[in-house]
Amino acid sequence: MNRTRALLKKIAWSAFTVLFVIILNFFLFRILPGDPARAGIRDPRLKKEAVEMLRVRFGLDKPVINCFESLNPIKVGSCAVNPLDTQFFIYTRNLFQGELGISYHTNRPVADILAERLWNTVLLIGAGQILSIIIGVVFGIFAAWKARTSVDYSAVIASLLVWSLPTFWLAILLLFWGSNNGLPLAGKSTPGSSSLPLIQQWVDIARHMLLPTLTYTIVYMGEYTLIMRSSLMDVLSEDYILTAKAKGLSTFQILKDHALKNAMLPLVTVIAINLGFTVAGAIQIEAVFSWPGLGGAIVEALGRRDFPVLQGAFLLIAVTVIFANLLADLTYSYLDPRVKVD
Amino acid sequence: MNSSEPKQQWLIRLQSFWQTFSKNRIGLVGLAMLALLILMAIFAPLIAPYTSSSSAEFQVGDIYNPPSASHWFGTDDAGQDIFSNFVFGARISLIVGFFAAFISIIIGGVLGLVAGFLGGRWENLLMRFTDTMLVIPDLPLMVVIIALTKPSLLNIIFVIGLLGWTTTARVVRSQTLAVKSRKFVLRARAVGAGNAHIISRHILPLVMPILVVQAVLVVSLAILNESALSFLGLGDPTVLSWGQMLNYAFGRGAMSIGAWWALFFPGFGIVWVVLGLTLLGQGLEQVLNPRLDTHHLMPGRPTVRKDRVEAQTKFTKETVLEVQNLSINYINEGKPPARAVENVSFTLNAGELIGLVGESGCGKTTLMLSLLRLLPSAGQIVDGRVFFNGEDLTTISDEELNKIRWKEISIVFQGAMNALNPVRTVGDQIAEAITRHMPDFPKDKIQARVIELLDLVGIAADHREHFPHQYSGGMRQRAMIAMALACNPQVIIADEPTTALDVMIQAQILELLDSLRKKLGLAIIFVTHDLGVVAEICDKVLVMYGGVTAEYAEVDTIYNEPRHPYTQELIKAFPDLTKPKKKLTSIPGYPPRLDNLPVGCRFAPRCPAVFARCQTEQPILHNLGNSHIASCHLVEASK
Amino acid sequence: MSKDAFLEVNGLKKYFDATGRPGLFSRDTRHVHAVDGVDFTLRHSEVLALVGESGCGKSTLALLLMGLEKPTAGTIHFEGRDITHISEHERKDVRRKIQMIFQDPYESLNPTQSIEEIVNEPLMVHGLGADKKERDERVKKAMEDSGLKPADVYLNRFPHELSGGQRQRVVIAAALVLEPEILLADEPVSMLDVSIRAEIINLLAELRISRQIAVIFITHDLGSVGFFADRVAVMYLGRIVEIGTMLDVLEKPRHPYTKALISVIPVPNPRLRHERIILQGETPNPIDLPTGCRFHPRCPVAIATCKASDPPFVILSKTHKAACLLLVK
């Protein structure tokens, strides 16, 4: 019963964080000087009909919140007047209807643009994370097991080196090498490949994914190696490992039945905390390889000053990370019997 | 001149820190890398062959020329010398890194300190806020904010600084919490110290080392963030940071032209700085917060032997375990080995209980661990034999040894808090012993056996589904005994099983061990520093001091006719409520360091009966008849 | 309140909420009854041993006496003054006179402070010592009185350079430097080797005479306090069950718990192996108190009425009383 309560509490906090992000997102874009709504209305690229539609849809002539002045000073609302007749409320309502605005650049709904791209990013991050976790865990185990030997020292130095590489630079170097070796330079698939049979389409995507995933894996495997190593070393110096040894269990049995599960728990926490940072890596990788994901959307929107897309992408990324974090948190408390109810 | 000025104390501390740090290779390399770069940045105008000003003006060569004598790093898309830009670019990266990190550290440090120290609602609030900010992805948020404002250097510094404090806050908070609950803080409060005093004198000095290591990490992250932002086009267009250089190169066709130099060198600079900082951070971490770098699964050292002829003990058919002249060293890199155990012998017969007595650091635990070759990686058996049923345990193979471990000889460790795996149930761990050594044991009967064992030690059956942290201290100890009995061993080694337990629980455990011994015919080795416990249940006693046998005899002899001065003093120091007039004595001084042993008798510095010979010649083990052995020169005279 | 009493404790109670926060209700099953009605007095230069196992409340009692926890009920009088609920400011003077020594010599000292800083700290907190010279002198005197002679050798050392016994002496010096009148020693020798315990106990005995300090010696092992104590109070589940002079309690124990405790004290003579009364089980959780006499579930001689009624104190002599129904004649 206590576990259910803790579970609900965690979910509630995640929901609160999402709300916080929504509010943050809204205010960033409406309050900061580079205010897009104001700019948007005057953006020469927008057709007149689009401007009107924007005005109505997003209530850009209404007060931001009742106590702030309206952006287009047609009417100044007071705090007492209808609180639902504000930009903030309209924004939130639109949000929950899946409405994220209209792109300045393409005039398409932001939600549609991002929906396509979300999965591409998930694919990239997913593949990269899984690989880097596997490699990190394996290297970390060996490094800890063979502590203070050359295996250990080289694993540590290599991990530190790899951790120090800026993601985008590694991407550039790999792209450079790849372009001289016949690998595709940009995008997710070769233009025109959609007419090919499914298998060949997948092979094509895999070839495009190779370098970006490789970049991702290299950048993060160092960190996971180090964490796994230090976690396993801590576990292996605990008294119960000596008890296991005294029981006559072989090294392999001890690692399998006593050490690994305990050592992996801190890794789960780190992976969770890391999720926010791995997005940073994704943005850089997608920028260099022109991978059509959310990160790429952000970079393109930056270049074109396409603020609705920027705003929508940020929100989507943040919500995804929060959700992933919640999953990791729940996994941890499920795995560790010592976790006391808060 | 007694107490030093505060300034001098600081100097002393700094000196001792440097002494330790300078031995850490990783840290030194990192420091050197960083120092080199900082010097380069400071002396940029002197080093750069072409002074760089703002981007478009100065063209000193053709665009995208490969490295040459006049342009060590080649030229970029605007014809500028990349090396000069590189050298000046260092300044930007370092400035942004340090200033942004400074902001983050201040915010994170203060937040963490306040949250940890105040606790309660404040802590909750602050940590929730921190966790919320932690979950929100950094770079996208930075991108959004800078895109909406102005990409100036100052702005970038602020944005990176204001978003980079979350990990620091968490780390500082947990350290503050840890320090706050330590006894010396309670002592300060008991004296009447106020919050300000406690924070400044106790909390801060212990949080500082963590904060320093964290600071190095934050600087490196800030530099990485700045370069990423610049690469994405959000850098300050009026200055040329390394990230900015890469942005221009990448965006202006360096790839298609094949101008690898424009892409390689600026990135290399970033790697150099960040790697230097990372190595420095690792070094600092190892010095300021040292962690163990050994563990129980590291390979042990092979037994060596040099034959010695010493006093022989009696040896009967009932002997289960015979330890002969066992000597164990701990190997220390670059220093003489610590002679932890030297020439110790004893015999254990079936059903016998031998007490192994000595102060902390006398080598008794080392001796116990060595019997089953469980010594840490620095330990090595350097002489002697351990006979078990005719086999010498010191030299048999690992596979053979693993069959004997637990099945024939098992161990109950001290302070069973962590001696049992906290994430597996107790019943599971007992069952593991059974399945390991008795693979033919019928699977469906294992649970019944586990229940039987727990019952033997007085634990209810349903507790087998519980985890160790759900057991009390006394219960855990009893569970360990149950586990030790799982395979019906011949010998149980109990290493200080009652230390740290209340007197009544101690009595329960002792009674349990004694009754098990009688019921099952077990032989037990009982290691302790408590003479009273030994008198209650032991048949024989081995008194150790400084790694050697001081005296070895039947229990009655030890207590009523001790011959070694250490034994005598030890008995005198033990409170005896049956003798109200007895004045409590103690043994002045403290036990010798095993890596710095005195020449001659190890007890000489503290012995009340010491004379000249004791300080030059180590006494041999004298046999006084009736299995009584004592190592003292005084004994020789009266044999 | 008696004239002689230096420190007087009446009906002292401390309840914690089951999650650790202080609570108010009695016999409420959701509260931890750490201390549940304790009375005793302490005279000048007297040594009182407070004996009991984990869970009996002795450490909580120490914290209450030190003003580090606020009592749920009851009063504490010191030198005739009620100090139970005084403000922190007023308490500062009391803090100077009542000092505490903790169990773990390894944890009681801040590893980043030198010995001199540690012993000097209390003087700084109280603003004592007119100038540096006087403070230095007081520090040295306290150290030498604690057996750290010559003081100069130890001043600039750090805790990790000292042995367990030496560290405990530093803790004592830091307590002595304020010239206290009461020393609360919470298991001061439990973590030291047997051969060193006597040193510390003898030191306390000496200080009691030379400086006229009263000592409250808290321990779970009656044997370790030996004959140092003048009086002994035995605690169980938050209450004192027997109190008397040392000889009263050791030679004529009357409460079944006291008898059991004494019977398990190890005797260093194998010829004197005797029958020990070993209680089964462990001290119950102070949240769910047994009905009637708290000790009845583990008592080897409990009778039917023990389950129903809480025994009052039975006066056995002018100095000796115990709370057991079997003593009621």
XYZ file of N, CA, C and O in Angstrom, chain C residues 234-295:
248
model
N 19.237 1.057 36.797
C 19.063 0.133 35.679
C 17.826 0.544 34.894
O 16.749 0.719 35.471
N 17.986 0.713 33.592
C 16.861 1.159 32.769
C 16.349 0.065 31.857
O 17.124 -0.757 31.352
N 15.045 0.072 31.641
C 14.445 -0.868 30.676
C 13.255 -0.194 30.021
O 12.367 0.300 30.705
N 13.260 -0.147 28.682
C 12.151 0.434 27.927
C 11.710 1.788 28.468
O 10.534 2.028 28.712
N 12.641 2.667 28.677
C 12.297 4.039 28.995
C 12.089 4.350 30.466
O 11.798 5.489 30.809
N 12.224 3.370 31.326
C 12.042 3.640 32.746
C 13.197 3.064 33.559
O 13.856 2.126 33.130
N 13.363 3.627 34.742
C 14.328 3.032 35.665
C 13.599 1.922 36.413
O 12.516 2.146 36.953
N 14.153 0.725 36.415
C 13.499 -0.385 37.104
C 14.126 -0.677 38.457
O 13.512 -1.292 39.313
N 15.373 -0.255 38.629
C 16.004 -0.461 39.933
C 17.080 0.598 40.115
O 17.782 0.963 39.174
N 17.185 1.120 41.321
C 18.221 2.118 41.588
C 18.698 1.958 43.021
O 17.913 1.723 43.937
N 20.014 2.050 43.192
C 20.574 1.900 44.534
C 22.060 2.178 44.502
O 22.600 2.563 43.481
N 22.727 1.978 45.642
C 24.168 2.159 45.633
C 24.783 0.993 44.861
O 24.121 -0.005 44.583
N 26.046 1.137 44.536
C 26.731 0.118 43.763
C 26.651 -1.236 44.464
O 26.332 -2.256 43.857
N 26.913 -1.232 45.743
C 26.879 -2.493 46.475
C 25.459 -3.058 46.533
O 25.255 -4.254 46.387
N 24.486 -2.173 46.740
C 23.083 -2.628 46.759
C 22.796 -3.437 45.498
O 22.321 -4.563 45.540
N 23.076 -2.806 44.374
C 22.664 -3.401 43.110
C 23.507 -4.622 42.752
O 22.988 -5.632 42.297
N 24.802 -4.540 42.976
C 25.653 -5.662 42.573
C 25.506 -6.859 43.480
O 25.537 -7.991 43.040
N 25.366 -6.617 44.759
C 25.333 -7.746 45.685
C 23.923 -8.174 46.043
O 23.704 -9.334 46.372
N 22.977 -7.255 45.968
C 21.599 -7.634 46.319
C 20.622 -7.150 45.249
O 19.694 -6.400 45.535
N 20.807 -7.578 44.019
C 19.857 -7.114 42.993
C 18.477 -7.707 43.266
O 18.371 -8.858 43.667
N 17.447 -6.906 43.015
C 16.111 -7.411 43.324
C 15.204 -7.494 42.115
O 14.305 -8.299 42.060
N 15.439 -6.667 41.126
C 14.576 -6.735 39.956
C 15.073 -7.874 39.059
O 16.277 -8.046 38.880
N 14.149 -8.672 38.505
C 14.578 -9.813 37.665
C 15.493 -9.402 36.512
O 16.413 -10.135 36.144
N 15.260 -8.224 35.958
C 16.110 -7.790 34.849
C 17.525 -7.524 35.338
O 18.504 -7.926 34.707
N 17.617 -6.844 36.466
C 18.937 -6.577 37.025
C 19.667 -7.876 37.320
O 20.855 -8.020 37.039
N 18.922 -8.830 37.875
C 19.553 -10.113 38.203
C 20.097 -10.767 36.935
O 21.212 -11.310 36.930
N 19.307 -10.706 35.870
C 19.762 -11.314 34.611
C 21.008 -10.604 34.094
O 21.996 -11.230 33.707
N 20.972 -9.284 34.108
C 22.119 -8.505 33.609
C 23.389 -8.850 34.371
O 24.460 -9.016 33.803
N 23.248 -8.952 35.679
C 24.434 -9.223 36.469
C 24.934 -10.641 36.226
O 26.135 -10.889 36.177
N 23.988 -11.556 36.029
C 24.418 -12.939 35.847
C 25.185 -13.132 34.547
O 25.990 -14.051 34.430
N 24.968 -12.284 33.559
C 25.703 -12.476 32.303
C 26.989 -11.667 32.232
O 27.682 -11.705 31.228
N 27.315 -10.941 33.267
C 28.596 -10.225 33.245
C 29.697 -11.273 33.242
O 29.733 -12.148 34.102
N 30.604 -11.203 32.277
C 31.631 -12.242 32.199
C 32.588 -12.174 33.379
O 32.986 -11.100 33.803
N 32.922 -13.336 33.891
C 33.876 -13.415 34.983
C 35.150 -14.041 34.450
O 35.117 -15.131 33.900
N 36.268 -13.367 34.600
C 37.494 -13.892 34.002
C 38.121 -15.008 34.818
O 39.277 -14.956 35.189
N 37.342 -15.994 35.107
C 37.893 -17.134 35.824
C 37.089 -18.362 35.471
O 35.949 -18.508 35.901
N 37.652 -19.256 34.707
C 36.888 -20.420 34.252
C 36.438 -21.319 35.394
O 35.494 -22.072 35.247
N 37.075 -21.183 36.519
C 36.646 -22.021 37.639
C 35.353 -21.502 38.233
O 34.704 -22.175 39.010
N 35.028 -20.272 37.891
C 33.823 -19.693 38.466
C 32.699 -19.628 37.447
O 31.874 -18.727 37.473
N 32.687 -20.565 36.526
C 31.573 -20.571 35.578
C 30.299 -20.826 36.338
O 30.204 -21.763 37.105
N 29.318 -19.965 36.117
C 28.102 -20.076 36.922
C 26.879 -20.097 36.023
O 26.962 -19.851 34.829
N 25.747 -20.358 36.636
C 24.480 -20.350 35.906
C 24.169 -18.932 35.479
O 24.203 -18.015 36.300
N 23.883 -18.761 34.215
C 23.540 -17.412 33.805
C 22.073 -17.351 33.443
O 21.529 -18.299 32.864
N 21.435 -16.274 33.811
C 20.051 -16.077 33.413
C 20.077 -15.358 32.084
O 20.333 -14.163 32.009
N 19.822 -16.119 31.023
C 19.880 -15.494 29.708
C 18.465 -15.268 29.215
O 17.717 -16.215 29.003
N 18.100 -14.010 29.063
C 16.755 -13.700 28.605
C 16.629 -14.032 27.133
O 17.554 -13.835 26.360
N 15.468 -14.493 26.758
C 15.250 -14.802 25.345
C 14.789 -13.566 24.597
O 14.272 -12.622 25.189
N 14.961 -13.586 23.312
C 14.459 -12.486 22.501
C 15.217 -11.196 22.723
O 16.266 -11.159 23.357
N 14.676 -10.138 22.182
C 15.338 -8.847 22.297
C 14.390 -7.843 22.940
O 13.200 -8.105 23.065
N 14.953 -6.716 23.315
C 14.116 -5.661 23.892
C 13.053 -5.293 22.874
O 13.360 -4.999 21.738
N 11.771 -5.310 23.268
C 10.734 -4.970 22.296
C 10.837 -3.530 21.839
O 11.463 -2.702 22.488
N 10.212 -3.252 20.726
C 10.171 -1.927 20.146
C 9.458 -0.952 21.068
O 8.350 -1.219 21.495
N 10.038 0.160 21.390
C 9.362 1.101 22.290
C 8.097 1.731 21.714
O 7.530 2.638 22.325
N 7.657 1.278 20.545
C 6.389 1.784 20.034
C 5.237 0.967 20.623
O 4.248 1.506 21.092
N 5.403 -0.345 20.581
C 4.328 -1.205 21.091
C 4.697 -1.705 22.459
O 5.313 -2.757 22.596
N 4.339 -0.952 23.487
C 4.719 -1.349 24.828
C 3.824 -2.471 25.337
O 2.620 -2.465 25.091
N 4.425 -3.422 26.044
C 3.604 -4.482 26.641
C 2.671 -3.881 27.693
O 2.958 -2.842 28.269
N 1.564 -4.562 27.953
C 0.650 -4.092 28.998
C 1.236 -4.433 30.360
O 2.096 -5.301 30.480
N 0.760 -3.742 31.364
C 1.214 -4.051 32.716
C 2.692 -3.760 32.875
O 3.184 -2.728 32.434
N 3.426 -4.669 33.473
C 4.863 -4.477 33.644
C 5.549 -4.656 32.297
O 5.351 -5.636 31.604
N 6.378 -3.698 31.959
C 6.986 -3.728 30.627
C 7.899 -4.907 30.405
O 8.192 -5.287 29.292
N 8.366 -5.467 31.496
C 9.354 -6.512 31.377
C 8.723 -7.902 31.329
O 9.385 -8.884 31.033
